Coordinates of N, CA, C and O in Angstrom, one line a residue:
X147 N -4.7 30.7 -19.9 CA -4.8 29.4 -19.3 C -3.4 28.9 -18.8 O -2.4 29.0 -19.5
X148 N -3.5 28.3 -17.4 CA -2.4 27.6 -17.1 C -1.8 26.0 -17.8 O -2.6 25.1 -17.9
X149 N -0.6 25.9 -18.1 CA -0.6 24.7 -18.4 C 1.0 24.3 -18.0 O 2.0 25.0 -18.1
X150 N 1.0 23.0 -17.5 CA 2.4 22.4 -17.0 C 3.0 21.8 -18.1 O 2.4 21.4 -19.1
X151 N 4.4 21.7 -17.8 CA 5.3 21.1 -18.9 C 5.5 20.2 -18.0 O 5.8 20.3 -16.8
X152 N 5.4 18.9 -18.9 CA 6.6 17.4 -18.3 C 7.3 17.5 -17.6 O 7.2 16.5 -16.8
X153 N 8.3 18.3 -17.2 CA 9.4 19.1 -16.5 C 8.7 19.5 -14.9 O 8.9 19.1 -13.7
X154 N 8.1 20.2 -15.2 CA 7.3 21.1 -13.9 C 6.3 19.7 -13.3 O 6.2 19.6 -12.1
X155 N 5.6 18.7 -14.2 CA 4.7 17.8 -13.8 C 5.9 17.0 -13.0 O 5.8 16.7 -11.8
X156 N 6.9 16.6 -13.8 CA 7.7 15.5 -12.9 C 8.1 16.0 -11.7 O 8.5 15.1 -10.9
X157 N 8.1 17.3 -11.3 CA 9.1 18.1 -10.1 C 7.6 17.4 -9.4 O 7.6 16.6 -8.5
X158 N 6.4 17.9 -9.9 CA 5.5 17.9 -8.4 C 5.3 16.6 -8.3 O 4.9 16.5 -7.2
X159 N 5.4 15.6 -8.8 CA 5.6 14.0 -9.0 C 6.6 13.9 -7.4 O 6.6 13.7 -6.2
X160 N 7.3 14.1 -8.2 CA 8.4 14.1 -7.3 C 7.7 14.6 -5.4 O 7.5 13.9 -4.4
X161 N 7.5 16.3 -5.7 CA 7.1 16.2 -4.2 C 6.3 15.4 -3.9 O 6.9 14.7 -3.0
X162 N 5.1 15.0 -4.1 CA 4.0 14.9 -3.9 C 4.4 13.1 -3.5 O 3.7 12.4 -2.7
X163 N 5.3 12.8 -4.0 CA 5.8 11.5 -3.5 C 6.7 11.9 -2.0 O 6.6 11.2 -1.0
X164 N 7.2 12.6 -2.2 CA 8.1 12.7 -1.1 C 6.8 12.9 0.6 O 6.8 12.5 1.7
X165 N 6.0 13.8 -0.2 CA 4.8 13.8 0.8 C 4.3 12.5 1.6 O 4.3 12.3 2.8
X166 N 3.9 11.6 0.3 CA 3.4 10.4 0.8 C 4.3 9.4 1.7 O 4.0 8.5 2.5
X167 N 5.7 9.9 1.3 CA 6.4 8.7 1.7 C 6.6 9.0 3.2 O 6.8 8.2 4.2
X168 N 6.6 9.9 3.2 CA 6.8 10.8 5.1 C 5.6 10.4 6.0 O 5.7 10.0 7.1
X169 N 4.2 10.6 5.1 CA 2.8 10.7 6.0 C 2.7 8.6 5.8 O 1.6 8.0 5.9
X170 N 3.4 8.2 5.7 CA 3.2 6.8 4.8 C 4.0 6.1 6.3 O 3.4 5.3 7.0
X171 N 5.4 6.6 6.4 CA 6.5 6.4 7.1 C 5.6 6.4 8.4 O 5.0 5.5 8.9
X172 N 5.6 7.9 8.9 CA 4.9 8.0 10.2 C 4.1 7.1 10.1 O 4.6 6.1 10.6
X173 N 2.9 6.8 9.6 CA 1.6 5.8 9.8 C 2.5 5.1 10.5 O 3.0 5.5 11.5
X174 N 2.9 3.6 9.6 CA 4.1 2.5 10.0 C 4.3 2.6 11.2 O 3.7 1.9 12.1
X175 N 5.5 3.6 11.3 CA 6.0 3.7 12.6 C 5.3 3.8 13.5 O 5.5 3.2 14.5
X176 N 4.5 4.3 13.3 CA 3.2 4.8 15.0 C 2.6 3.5 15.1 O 2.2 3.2 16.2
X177 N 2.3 2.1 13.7 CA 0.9 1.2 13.6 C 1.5 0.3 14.0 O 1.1 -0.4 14.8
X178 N 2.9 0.1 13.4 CA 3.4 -1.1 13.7 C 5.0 -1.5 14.1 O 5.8 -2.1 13.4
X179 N 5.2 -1.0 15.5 CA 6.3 -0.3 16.1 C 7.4 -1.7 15.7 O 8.5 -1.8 15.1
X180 N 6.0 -3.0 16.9 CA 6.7 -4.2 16.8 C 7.0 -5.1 15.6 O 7.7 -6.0 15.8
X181 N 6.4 -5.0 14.0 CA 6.8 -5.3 13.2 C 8.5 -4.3 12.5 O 9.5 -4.9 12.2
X182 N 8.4 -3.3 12.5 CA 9.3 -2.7 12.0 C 10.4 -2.3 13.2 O 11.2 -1.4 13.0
X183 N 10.5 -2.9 14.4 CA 11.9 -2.4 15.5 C 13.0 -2.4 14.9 O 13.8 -1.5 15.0
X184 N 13.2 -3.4 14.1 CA 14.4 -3.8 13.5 C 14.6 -3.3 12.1 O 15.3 -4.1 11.5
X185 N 14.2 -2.3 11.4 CA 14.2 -1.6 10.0 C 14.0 -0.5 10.8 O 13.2 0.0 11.6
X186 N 15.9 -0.1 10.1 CA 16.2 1.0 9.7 C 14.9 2.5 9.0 O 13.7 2.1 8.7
X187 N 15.1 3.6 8.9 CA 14.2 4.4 8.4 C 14.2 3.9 6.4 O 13.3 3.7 5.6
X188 N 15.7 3.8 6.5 CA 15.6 3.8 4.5 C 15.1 2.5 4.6 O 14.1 2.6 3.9
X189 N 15.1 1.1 5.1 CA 14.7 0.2 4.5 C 12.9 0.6 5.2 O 12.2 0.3 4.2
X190 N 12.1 1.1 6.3 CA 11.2 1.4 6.1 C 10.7 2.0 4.8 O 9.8 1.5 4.2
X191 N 11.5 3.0 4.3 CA 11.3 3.9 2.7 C 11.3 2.5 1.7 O 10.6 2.6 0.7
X192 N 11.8 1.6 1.8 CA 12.1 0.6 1.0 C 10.6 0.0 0.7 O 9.8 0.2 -0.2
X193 N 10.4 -0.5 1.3 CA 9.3 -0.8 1.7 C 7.9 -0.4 1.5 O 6.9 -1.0 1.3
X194 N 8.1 0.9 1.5 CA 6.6 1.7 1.3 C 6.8 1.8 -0.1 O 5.8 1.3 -0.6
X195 N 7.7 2.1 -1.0 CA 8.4 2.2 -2.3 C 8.1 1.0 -3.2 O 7.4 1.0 -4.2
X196 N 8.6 0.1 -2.6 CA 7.9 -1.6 -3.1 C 6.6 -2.0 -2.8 O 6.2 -3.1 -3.2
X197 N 5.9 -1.2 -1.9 CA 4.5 -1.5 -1.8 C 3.5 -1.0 -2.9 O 2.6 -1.5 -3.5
X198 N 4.1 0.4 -2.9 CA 3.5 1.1 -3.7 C 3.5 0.7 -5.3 O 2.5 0.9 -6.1
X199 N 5.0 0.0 -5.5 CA 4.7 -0.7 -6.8 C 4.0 -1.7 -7.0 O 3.8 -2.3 -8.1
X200 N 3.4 -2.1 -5.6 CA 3.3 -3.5 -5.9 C 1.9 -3.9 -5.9 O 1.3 -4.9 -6.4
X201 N 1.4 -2.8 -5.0 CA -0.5 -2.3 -5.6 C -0.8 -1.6 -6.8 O -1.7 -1.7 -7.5
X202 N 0.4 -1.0 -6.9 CA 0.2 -0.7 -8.9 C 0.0 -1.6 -9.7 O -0.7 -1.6 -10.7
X203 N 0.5 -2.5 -9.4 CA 0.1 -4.1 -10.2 C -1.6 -4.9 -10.2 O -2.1 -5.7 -11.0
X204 N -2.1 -4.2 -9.2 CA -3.6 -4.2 -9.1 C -4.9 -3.0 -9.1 O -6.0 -3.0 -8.6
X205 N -4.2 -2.0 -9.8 CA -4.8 -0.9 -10.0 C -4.7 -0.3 -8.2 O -5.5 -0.7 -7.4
X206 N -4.4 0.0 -8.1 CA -4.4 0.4 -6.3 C -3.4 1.7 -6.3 O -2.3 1.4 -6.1
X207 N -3.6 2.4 -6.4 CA -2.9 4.2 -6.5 C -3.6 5.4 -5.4 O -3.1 6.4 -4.8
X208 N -4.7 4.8 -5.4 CA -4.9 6.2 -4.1 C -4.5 5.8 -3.0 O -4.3 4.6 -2.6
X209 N -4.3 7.4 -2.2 CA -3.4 7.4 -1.0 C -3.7 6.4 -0.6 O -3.0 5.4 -0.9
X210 N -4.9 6.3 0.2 CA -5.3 5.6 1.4 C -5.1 4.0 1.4 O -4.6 3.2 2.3
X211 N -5.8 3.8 -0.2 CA -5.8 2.1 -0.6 C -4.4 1.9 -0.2 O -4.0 1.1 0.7
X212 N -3.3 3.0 -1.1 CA -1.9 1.9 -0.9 C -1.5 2.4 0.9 O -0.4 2.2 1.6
X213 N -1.9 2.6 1.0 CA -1.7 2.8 2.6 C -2.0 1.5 3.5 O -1.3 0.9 4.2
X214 N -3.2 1.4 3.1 CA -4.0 0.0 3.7 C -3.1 -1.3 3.2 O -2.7 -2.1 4.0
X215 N -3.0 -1.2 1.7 CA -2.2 -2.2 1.1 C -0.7 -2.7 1.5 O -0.2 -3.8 1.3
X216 N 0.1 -1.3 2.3 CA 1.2 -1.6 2.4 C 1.0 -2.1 4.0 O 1.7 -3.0 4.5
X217 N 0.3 -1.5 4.6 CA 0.0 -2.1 5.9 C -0.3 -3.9 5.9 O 0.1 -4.7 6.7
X218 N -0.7 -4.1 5.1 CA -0.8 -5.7 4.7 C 0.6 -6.7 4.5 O 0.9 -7.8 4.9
X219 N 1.2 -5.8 3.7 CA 2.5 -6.1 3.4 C 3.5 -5.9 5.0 O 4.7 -6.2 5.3
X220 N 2.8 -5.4 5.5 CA 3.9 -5.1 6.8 C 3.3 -6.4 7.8 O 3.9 -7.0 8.7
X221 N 2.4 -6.5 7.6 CA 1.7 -7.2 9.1 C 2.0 -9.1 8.5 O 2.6 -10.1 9.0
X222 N 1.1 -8.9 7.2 CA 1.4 -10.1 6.6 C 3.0 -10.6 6.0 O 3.6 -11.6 6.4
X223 N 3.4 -10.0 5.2 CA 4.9 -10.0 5.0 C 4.8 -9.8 3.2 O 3.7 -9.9 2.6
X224 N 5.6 -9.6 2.8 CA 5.8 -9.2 1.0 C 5.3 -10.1 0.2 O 5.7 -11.2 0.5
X225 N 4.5 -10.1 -0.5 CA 3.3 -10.8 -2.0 C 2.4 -11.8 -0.7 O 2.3 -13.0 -0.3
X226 N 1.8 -10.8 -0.4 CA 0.8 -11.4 1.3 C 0.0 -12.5 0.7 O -0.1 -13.7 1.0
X227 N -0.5 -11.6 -0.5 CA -1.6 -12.6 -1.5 C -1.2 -13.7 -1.7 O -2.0 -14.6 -1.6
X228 N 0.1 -14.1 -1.9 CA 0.6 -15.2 -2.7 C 0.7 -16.5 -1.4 O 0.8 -17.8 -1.5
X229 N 0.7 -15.9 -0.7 CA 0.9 -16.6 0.7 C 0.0 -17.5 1.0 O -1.2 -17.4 0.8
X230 N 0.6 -19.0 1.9 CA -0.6 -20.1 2.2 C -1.5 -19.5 2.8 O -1.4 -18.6 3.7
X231 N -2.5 -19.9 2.4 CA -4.1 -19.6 3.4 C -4.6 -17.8 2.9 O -5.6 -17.4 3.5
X232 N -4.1 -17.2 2.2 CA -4.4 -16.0 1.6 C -4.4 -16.2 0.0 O -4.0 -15.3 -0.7
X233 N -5.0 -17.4 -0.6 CA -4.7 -16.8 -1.9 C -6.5 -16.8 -2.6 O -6.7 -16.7 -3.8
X234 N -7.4 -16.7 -1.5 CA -8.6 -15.9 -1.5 C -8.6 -14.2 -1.9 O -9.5 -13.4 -2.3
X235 N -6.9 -14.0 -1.7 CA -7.1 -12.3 -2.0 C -6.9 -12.1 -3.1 O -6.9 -10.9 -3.4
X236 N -6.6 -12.8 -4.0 CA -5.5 -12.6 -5.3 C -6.9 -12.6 -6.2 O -6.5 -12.3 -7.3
X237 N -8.3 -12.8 -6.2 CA -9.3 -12.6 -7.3 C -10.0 -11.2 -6.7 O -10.7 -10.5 -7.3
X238 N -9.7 -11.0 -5.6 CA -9.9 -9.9 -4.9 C -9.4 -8.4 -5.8 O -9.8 -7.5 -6.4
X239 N -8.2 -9.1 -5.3 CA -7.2 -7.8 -6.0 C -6.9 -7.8 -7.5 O -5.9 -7.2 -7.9
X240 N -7.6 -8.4 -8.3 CA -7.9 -9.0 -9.8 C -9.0 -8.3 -10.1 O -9.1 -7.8 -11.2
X241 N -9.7 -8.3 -9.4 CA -11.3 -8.1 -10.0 C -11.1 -6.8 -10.9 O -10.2 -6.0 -10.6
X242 N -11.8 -6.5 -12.1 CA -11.8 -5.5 -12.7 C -12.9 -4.6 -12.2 O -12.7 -3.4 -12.2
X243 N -14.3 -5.3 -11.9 CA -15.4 -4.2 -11.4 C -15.2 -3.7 -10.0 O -15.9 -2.8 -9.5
X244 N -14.3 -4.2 -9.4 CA -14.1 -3.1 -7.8 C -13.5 -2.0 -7.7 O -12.8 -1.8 -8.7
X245 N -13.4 -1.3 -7.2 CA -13.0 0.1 -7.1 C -11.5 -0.3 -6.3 O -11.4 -1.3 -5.5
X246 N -10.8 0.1 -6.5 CA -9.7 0.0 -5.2 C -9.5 -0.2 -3.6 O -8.8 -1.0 -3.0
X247 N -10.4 1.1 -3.2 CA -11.7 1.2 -2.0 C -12.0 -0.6 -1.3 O -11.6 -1.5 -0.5
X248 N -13.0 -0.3 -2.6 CA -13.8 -2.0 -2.5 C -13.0 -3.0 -2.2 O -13.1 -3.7 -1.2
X249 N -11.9 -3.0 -3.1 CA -10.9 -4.1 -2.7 C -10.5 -4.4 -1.6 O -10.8 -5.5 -1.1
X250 N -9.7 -3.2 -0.8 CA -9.3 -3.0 0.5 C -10.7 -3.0 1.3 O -10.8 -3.7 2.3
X251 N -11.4 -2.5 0.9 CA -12.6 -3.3 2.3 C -13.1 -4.6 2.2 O -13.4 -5.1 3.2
X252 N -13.2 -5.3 0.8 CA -13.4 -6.9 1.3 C -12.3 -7.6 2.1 O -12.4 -8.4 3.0
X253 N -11.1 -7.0 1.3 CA -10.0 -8.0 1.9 C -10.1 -7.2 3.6 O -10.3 -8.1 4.5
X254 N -10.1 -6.1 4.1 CA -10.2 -6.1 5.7 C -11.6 -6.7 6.4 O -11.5 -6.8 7.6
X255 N -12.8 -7.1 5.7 CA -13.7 -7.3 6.4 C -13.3 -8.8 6.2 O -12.8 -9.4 7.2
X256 N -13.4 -9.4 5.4 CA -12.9 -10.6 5.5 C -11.6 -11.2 6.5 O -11.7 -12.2 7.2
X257 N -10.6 -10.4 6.4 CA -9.8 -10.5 7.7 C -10.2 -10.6 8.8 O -9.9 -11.5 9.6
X258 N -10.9 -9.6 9.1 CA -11.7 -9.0 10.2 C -12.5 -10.5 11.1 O -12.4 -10.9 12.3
X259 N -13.2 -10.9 9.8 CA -14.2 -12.6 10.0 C -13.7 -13.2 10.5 O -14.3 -13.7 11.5
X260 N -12.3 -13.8 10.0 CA -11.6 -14.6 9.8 C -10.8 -14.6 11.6 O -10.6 -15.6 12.4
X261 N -10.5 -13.2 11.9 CA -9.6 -13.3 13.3 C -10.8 -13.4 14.3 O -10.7 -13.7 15.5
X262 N -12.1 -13.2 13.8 CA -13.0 -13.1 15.2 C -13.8 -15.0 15.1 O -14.8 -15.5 15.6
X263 N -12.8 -15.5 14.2 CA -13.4 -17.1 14.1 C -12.8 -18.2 15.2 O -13.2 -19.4 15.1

């Protein structure tokens, strides 16, 4: 039977971050040219890094969610939730029975509503 040591787990930790932070990066750059013109590549990295902590705080860890999540943080600006007229998202991103998924799709359909009003 194969088994990993702490050691060997943190190395692929490690890549497997470095993976996301690249396919994370590119997204960004390609989604949102005109929010980020002015950010450098490391504070881009900055950014995706602090997002990622910052959907950890709401159970939010898969790829995609924190993808979605940091996309929020880019368009809307850092603690989006906390923000006037957004703090509809903050029971959102609390709820214990939603999936992560879930979350990120109420809060974009709800968005969604909201710009076609």
């Amino acid at each position: 039977m194969l088994s990993i040591r702490k050691e060997q787990k943190k190395i692929l930790d490690v890549a497997m971050l470095e993976v996301f932070m690249d396919k994370a990066h590119r997204h960004l750059t390609e989604n949102f040219e005109k929010n980020l013109k002015d950010k450098t590549d490391l504070e881009i990295k900055g950014i995706i890094l602090q997002g990622i902590e910052h959907a950890k705080l709401y159970d939010i860890t898969d790829e995609q969610s924190v993808i979605l999540f940091i996309d929020l943080t880019v368009a809307i600006g850092p603690d989006f939730e906390d923000r006037k007229g957004n703090e509809w998202m903050l029971p959102i991103l609390k709820k214990k029975g939603l999936s992560q998924t879930e979350k990120m799709e109420f809060i974009y359909t709800a968005l969604e509503d909201r710009s076609a009003e």
